[in-house]
Amino acid sequence: MKNILEIACFNVESALIAAKAGAQRIEFCTDFSTGGLTPSLEDTKKILSVVNIPVFIMIRPRSGNYVFTDTEFLHFNEWIPKFKAIGVHGFVFGLLNDDCTINTEKSKELVQLALPLPCTFHRAFDTGPDLSKSLEDVIACGFKRLLTSGGAGNAIDNVPSLIALAKQAGDRLIILPGGGVRSSNIETLKSISTHEFHTSAITKGGEIADADEIKKTFELLK
């Protein structure tokens, strides 16, 4: 099976760099300092008009935790249809309960709203008290992918956990390792027995993806 490299892009420039450098998918958001927020429709349209790879959109109304009020939940309900209407290819989000377990009720609603587009549950997952149970909840909600570092820290710190999650998920869901993924550790991370990997490829500070880093990581994944 061919390996897929997803690049987290926090601006239009990074998305164009990623597509040109060999990325197979873009996760587009804004505000690198907060870990990503919902981007603008205008910037998303610019990317869609130029790139020919899938573009997934992060939906997140604010920084901080992933326990959202009913008012904040309206942001998800409002923006998923708007992004669907302009032709994006999928969504990335994560909703938790107060105890950091998966908010299955609201997550299922949003996965249904996004159909037929696929959804990825993001690294909010890594704060959970029982990752094995959380994985089953994510699968039950209908997510197609789980972006995870396998717990606190970076993916390279949690390889045994990621291997266990991938084994548990089987063919029910794609484990997408993310968090500190770089060309320097991608060969170790390939042992996880998954075929998709996630990185911002930012190596020089700032918020711009490094084309050389993307190319190098892509080559090592072949």
mmCIF file of C-alpha atoms in Angstrom:
data_model
loop_
_atom_site.group_PDB
_atom_site.id
_atom_site.type_symbol
_atom_site.label_atom_id
_atom_site.label_comp_id
_atom_site.label_asym_id
_atom_site.label_seq_id
_atom_site.Cartn_x
_atom_site.Cartn_y
_atom_site.Cartn_z
ATOM 1 C CA MET A 1 0.000 0.000 0.000
ATOM 2 C CA LYS A 2 1.289 3.442 -0.922
ATOM 3 C CA ASN A 3 2.230 5.713 1.991
ATOM 4 C CA ILE A 4 0.465 9.062 2.237
ATOM 5 C CA LEU A 5 2.022 12.247 3.605
ATOM 6 C CA GLU A 6 -0.372 14.852 4.991
ATOM 7 C CA ILE A 7 0.963 18.353 5.636
ATOM 8 C CA ALA A 8 -0.604 20.619 8.255
ATOM 9 C CA CYS A 9 -0.656 24.088 6.695
ATOM 10 C CA PHE A 10 -1.403 27.261 8.627
ATOM 11 C CA ASN A 11 -1.432 29.651 5.660
ATOM 12 C CA VAL A 12 -1.927 29.675 1.905
ATOM 13 C CA GLU A 13 1.814 29.858 1.211
ATOM 14 C CA SER A 14 2.494 26.626 3.092
ATOM 15 C CA ALA A 15 -0.328 24.843 1.269
ATOM 16 C CA LEU A 16 1.110 25.775 -2.113
ATOM 17 C CA ILE A 17 4.603 24.726 -1.006
ATOM 18 C CA ALA A 18 3.267 21.412 0.296
ATOM 19 C CA ALA A 19 1.415 20.565 -2.897
ATOM 20 C CA LYS A 20 4.422 21.372 -5.052
ATOM 21 C CA ALA A 21 6.858 19.457 -2.810
ATOM 22 C CA GLY A 22 4.980 16.157 -2.941
ATOM 23 C CA ALA A 23 2.330 16.132 -0.219
ATOM 24 C CA GLN A 24 -0.622 13.854 -0.914
ATOM 25 C CA ARG A 25 -3.052 15.741 1.335
ATOM 26 C CA ILE A 26 -3.305 19.085 3.126
ATOM 27 C CA GLU A 27 -4.836 19.769 6.508
ATOM 28 C CA PHE A 28 -5.615 23.471 6.345
ATOM 29 C CA CYS A 29 -6.138 25.663 9.382
ATOM 30 C CA THR A 30 -4.937 28.976 10.722
ATOM 31 C CA ASP A 31 -3.066 30.206 13.825
ATOM 32 C CA PHE A 32 -0.054 27.955 14.349
ATOM 33 C CA SER A 33 0.498 29.237 17.904
ATOM 34 C CA THR A 34 -2.775 27.688 19.121
ATOM 35 C CA GLY A 35 -2.431 24.384 17.269
ATOM 36 C CA GLY A 36 -4.872 25.421 14.575
ATOM 37 C CA LEU A 37 -8.242 27.142 14.231
ATOM 38 C CA THR A 38 -10.915 27.295 11.524
ATOM 39 C CA PRO A 39 -9.455 29.074 8.467
ATOM 40 C CA SER A 40 -11.288 31.558 6.281
ATOM 41 C CA LEU A 41 -13.402 30.549 3.314
ATOM 42 C CA GLU A 42 -11.482 32.995 1.145
ATOM 43 C CA ASP A 43 -8.079 31.472 1.871
ATOM 44 C CA THR A 44 -9.511 27.991 1.393
ATOM 45 C CA LYS A 45 -10.898 28.961 -2.011
ATOM 46 C CA LYS A 46 -7.455 30.226 -3.036
ATOM 47 C CA ILE A 47 -5.905 26.863 -2.176
ATOM 48 C CA LEU A 48 -8.620 24.823 -3.872
ATOM 49 C CA SER A 49 -8.211 26.852 -7.053
ATOM 50 C CA VAL A 50 -4.533 25.942 -7.333
ATOM 51 C CA VAL A 51 -3.776 22.546 -5.770
ATOM 52 C CA ASN A 52 -4.913 19.180 -7.108
ATOM 53 C CA ILE A 53 -4.644 17.146 -3.889
ATOM 54 C CA PRO A 54 -7.283 16.686 -1.162
ATOM 55 C CA VAL A 55 -7.723 19.561 1.274
ATOM 56 C CA PHE A 56 -9.133 18.780 4.717
ATOM 57 C CA ILE A 57 -10.293 21.671 6.904
ATOM 58 C CA MET A 58 -9.866 21.953 10.657
ATOM 59 C CA ILE A 59 -12.989 23.163 12.420
ATOM 60 C CA ARG A 60 -12.155 24.694 15.783
ATOM 61 C CA PRO A 61 -13.710 27.951 17.002
ATOM 62 C CA ARG A 62 -11.145 28.896 19.638
ATOM 63 C CA SER A 63 -7.892 27.923 21.321
ATOM 64 C CA GLY A 64 -7.722 26.134 24.649
ATOM 65 C CA ASN A 65 -9.476 22.929 25.586
ATOM 66 C CA TYR A 66 -11.836 20.856 23.444
ATOM 67 C CA VAL A 67 -14.890 21.073 25.676
ATOM 68 C CA PHE A 68 -17.253 23.303 23.742
ATOM 69 C CA THR A 69 -20.382 25.081 24.934
ATOM 70 C CA ASP A 70 -23.664 24.774 23.045
ATOM 71 C CA THR A 71 -23.030 28.225 21.587
ATOM 72 C CA GLU A 72 -19.544 27.226 20.417
ATOM 73 C CA PHE A 73 -20.963 24.025 18.933
ATOM 74 C CA LEU A 74 -23.001 26.203 16.566
ATOM 75 C CA HIS A 75 -19.693 27.194 14.939
ATOM 76 C CA PHE A 76 -19.224 23.596 13.767
ATOM 77 C CA ASN A 77 -22.782 23.353 12.477
ATOM 78 C CA GLU A 78 -22.434 26.623 10.607
ATOM 79 C CA TRP A 79 -19.032 26.150 8.999
ATOM 80 C CA ILE A 80 -19.055 22.521 7.912
ATOM 81 C CA PRO A 81 -21.809 23.151 5.311
ATOM 82 C CA LYS A 82 -20.076 26.339 4.138
ATOM 83 C CA PHE A 83 -16.822 24.502 3.489
ATOM 84 C CA LYS A 84 -18.646 21.597 1.852
ATOM 85 C CA ALA A 85 -20.249 24.073 -0.532
ATOM 86 C CA ILE A 86 -16.877 25.315 -1.836
ATOM 87 C CA GLY A 87 -15.531 21.834 -2.516
ATOM 88 C CA VAL A 88 -13.222 20.795 0.325
ATOM 89 C CA HIS A 89 -12.484 17.100 0.685
ATOM 90 C CA GLY A 90 -12.831 16.406 4.409
ATOM 91 C CA PHE A 91 -12.813 17.775 7.951
ATOM 92 C CA VAL A 92 -10.667 17.569 11.079
ATOM 93 C CA PHE A 93 -12.058 18.245 14.558
ATOM 94 C CA GLY A 94 -12.277 16.899 18.081
ATOM 95 C CA LEU A 95 -14.828 17.334 20.852
ATOM 96 C CA LEU A 96 -14.365 16.134 24.419
ATOM 97 C CA ASN A 97 -16.361 15.877 27.624
ATOM 98 C CA ASP A 98 -15.183 17.518 30.844
ATOM 99 C CA ASP A 99 -13.249 14.371 31.787
ATOM 100 C CA CYS A 100 -11.456 14.345 28.395
ATOM 101 C CA THR A 101 -13.415 11.358 27.122
ATOM 102 C CA ILE A 102 -14.853 11.600 23.593
ATOM 103 C CA ASN A 103 -18.049 13.614 23.236
ATOM 104 C CA THR A 104 -19.742 10.948 21.156
ATOM 105 C CA GLU A 105 -23.163 12.588 20.925
ATOM 106 C CA LYS A 106 -21.972 15.811 19.313
ATOM 107 C CA SER A 107 -19.219 14.086 17.330
ATOM 108 C CA LYS A 108 -21.737 11.771 15.664
ATOM 109 C CA GLU A 109 -23.877 14.769 14.729
ATOM 110 C CA LEU A 110 -20.961 16.465 13.010
ATOM 111 C CA VAL A 111 -19.766 13.339 11.204
ATOM 112 C CA GLN A 112 -23.289 12.946 9.814
ATOM 113 C CA LEU A 113 -23.388 16.623 8.853
ATOM 114 C CA ALA A 114 -20.103 16.254 6.967
ATOM 115 C CA LEU A 115 -21.232 13.244 4.903
ATOM 116 C CA PRO A 116 -20.311 12.139 2.319
ATOM 117 C CA LEU A 117 -16.978 13.764 3.217
ATOM 118 C CA PRO A 118 -14.684 11.909 5.660
ATOM 119 C CA CYS A 119 -13.734 13.240 9.085
ATOM 120 C CA THR A 120 -10.535 12.953 11.114
ATOM 121 C CA PHE A 121 -10.588 13.139 14.915
ATOM 122 C CA HIS A 122 -7.558 15.197 15.904
ATOM 123 C CA ARG A 123 -5.047 15.202 18.759
ATOM 124 C CA ALA A 124 -7.613 16.192 21.377
ATOM 125 C CA PHE A 125 -7.722 12.395 21.589
ATOM 126 C CA ASP A 126 -4.284 12.315 23.219
ATOM 127 C CA THR A 127 -5.512 13.951 26.426
ATOM 128 C CA GLY A 128 -7.928 11.116 27.182
ATOM 129 C CA PRO A 129 -7.660 8.931 30.305
ATOM 130 C CA ASP A 130 -8.117 5.641 28.410
ATOM 131 C CA LEU A 131 -6.895 5.742 24.820
ATOM 132 C CA SER A 132 -8.132 2.252 24.014
ATOM 133 C CA LYS A 133 -11.690 3.170 25.061
ATOM 134 C CA SER A 134 -11.434 6.533 23.307
ATOM 135 C CA LEU A 135 -10.388 4.778 20.097
ATOM 136 C CA GLU A 136 -13.522 2.635 20.175
ATOM 137 C CA ASP A 137 -15.626 5.759 20.711
ATOM 138 C CA VAL A 138 -13.974 7.539 17.769
ATOM 139 C CA ILE A 139 -14.645 4.533 15.541
ATOM 140 C CA ALA A 140 -18.257 4.309 16.718
ATOM 141 C CA CYS A 141 -18.789 7.970 15.803
ATOM 142 C CA GLY A 142 -17.909 7.234 12.182
ATOM 143 C CA PHE A 143 -14.528 8.936 11.878
ATOM 144 C CA LYS A 144 -12.307 7.577 9.104
ATOM 145 C CA ARG A 145 -8.983 8.701 10.616
ATOM 146 C CA LEU A 146 -7.470 9.445 13.990
ATOM 147 C CA LEU A 147 -4.662 12.001 14.169
ATOM 148 C CA THR A 148 -2.707 11.061 17.288
ATOM 149 C CA SER A 149 0.703 11.120 18.900
ATOM 150 C CA GLY A 150 -0.276 8.080 20.960
ATOM 151 C CA GLY A 151 -0.565 10.119 24.157
ATOM 152 C CA ALA A 152 1.224 13.094 25.684
ATOM 153 C CA GLY A 153 4.318 14.332 23.852
ATOM 154 C CA ASN A 154 5.339 13.632 20.279
ATOM 155 C CA ALA A 155 4.671 10.572 18.145
ATOM 156 C CA ILE A 156 8.281 9.393 18.387
ATOM 157 C CA ASP A 157 7.895 9.278 22.195
ATOM 158 C CA ASN A 158 4.921 6.919 21.973
ATOM 159 C CA VAL A 159 5.721 4.362 19.297
ATOM 160 C CA PRO A 160 4.535 1.343 21.383
ATOM 161 C CA SER A 161 1.224 3.102 22.071
ATOM 162 C CA LEU A 162 0.776 3.963 18.392
ATOM 163 C CA ILE A 163 1.513 0.375 17.389
ATOM 164 C CA ALA A 164 -1.112 -0.831 19.874
ATOM 165 C CA LEU A 165 -3.685 1.671 18.592
ATOM 166 C CA ALA A 166 -3.041 0.678 14.986
ATOM 167 C CA LYS A 167 -3.428 -3.006 15.862
ATOM 168 C CA GLN A 168 -6.650 -2.333 17.754
ATOM 169 C CA ALA A 169 -8.093 -0.211 14.961
ATOM 170 C CA GLY A 170 -7.291 -2.766 12.270
ATOM 171 C CA ASP A 171 -9.101 -1.844 9.071
ATOM 172 C CA ARG A 172 -11.851 0.037 10.919
ATOM 173 C CA LEU A 173 -9.984 3.345 11.040
ATOM 174 C CA ILE A 174 -6.686 4.805 9.815
ATOM 175 C CA ILE A 175 -4.202 5.782 12.526
ATOM 176 C CA LEU A 176 -2.493 8.989 11.401
ATOM 177 C CA PRO A 177 0.638 9.587 13.521
ATOM 178 C CA GLY A 178 1.305 13.283 14.117
ATOM 179 C CA GLY A 179 3.201 15.482 16.519
ATOM 180 C CA GLY A 180 6.864 16.124 15.897
ATOM 181 C CA VAL A 181 6.924 13.900 12.805
ATOM 182 C CA ARG A 182 9.970 14.790 10.698
ATOM 183 C CA SER A 183 12.296 13.218 8.169
ATOM 184 C CA SER A 184 14.698 12.499 11.051
ATOM 185 C CA ASN A 185 12.276 10.042 12.686
ATOM 186 C CA ILE A 186 9.937 8.927 9.910
ATOM 187 C CA GLU A 187 11.747 5.644 9.327
ATOM 188 C CA THR A 188 11.202 4.654 12.968
ATOM 189 C CA LEU A 189 7.553 5.713 12.775
ATOM 190 C CA LYS A 190 7.044 3.507 9.740
ATOM 191 C CA SER A 191 7.166 0.561 12.155
ATOM 192 C CA ILE A 192 3.698 1.515 13.404
ATOM 193 C CA SER A 193 2.108 -0.420 10.521
ATOM 194 C CA THR A 194 0.090 2.493 9.269
ATOM 195 C CA HIS A 195 0.362 4.079 5.849
ATOM 196 C CA GLU A 196 -0.455 7.721 6.529
ATOM 197 C CA PHE A 197 1.654 10.311 8.338
ATOM 198 C CA HIS A 198 1.077 13.920 9.394
ATOM 199 C CA THR A 199 3.607 16.755 9.748
ATOM 200 C CA SER A 200 3.762 20.535 9.530
ATOM 201 C CA ALA A 201 7.285 20.237 8.076
ATOM 202 C CA ILE A 202 8.195 23.502 9.818
ATOM 203 C CA THR A 203 11.909 23.359 10.582
ATOM 204 C CA LYS A 204 13.110 26.962 10.639
ATOM 205 C CA GLY A 205 10.706 28.622 13.027
ATOM 206 C CA GLY A 206 7.795 30.742 11.893
ATOM 207 C CA GLU A 207 4.719 29.201 10.272
ATOM 208 C CA ILE A 208 5.907 28.260 6.771
ATOM 209 C CA ALA A 209 6.372 24.660 5.649
ATOM 210 C CA ASP A 210 9.884 23.689 4.532
ATOM 211 C CA ALA A 211 9.803 22.325 0.971
ATOM 212 C CA ASP A 212 13.071 20.430 1.391
ATOM 213 C CA GLU A 213 11.807 18.759 4.564
ATOM 214 C CA ILE A 214 8.628 17.661 2.782
ATOM 215 C CA LYS A 215 10.592 16.247 -0.144
ATOM 216 C CA LYS A 216 12.986 14.397 2.141
ATOM 217 C CA THR A 217 10.162 12.931 4.254
ATOM 218 C CA PHE A 218 8.266 11.920 1.123
ATOM 219 C CA GLU A 219 11.327 10.150 -0.292
ATOM 220 C CA LEU A 220 11.855 8.229 2.956
ATOM 221 C CA LEU A 221 8.246 7.060 2.870
ATOM 222 C CA LYS A 222 8.573 5.494 -0.571
#
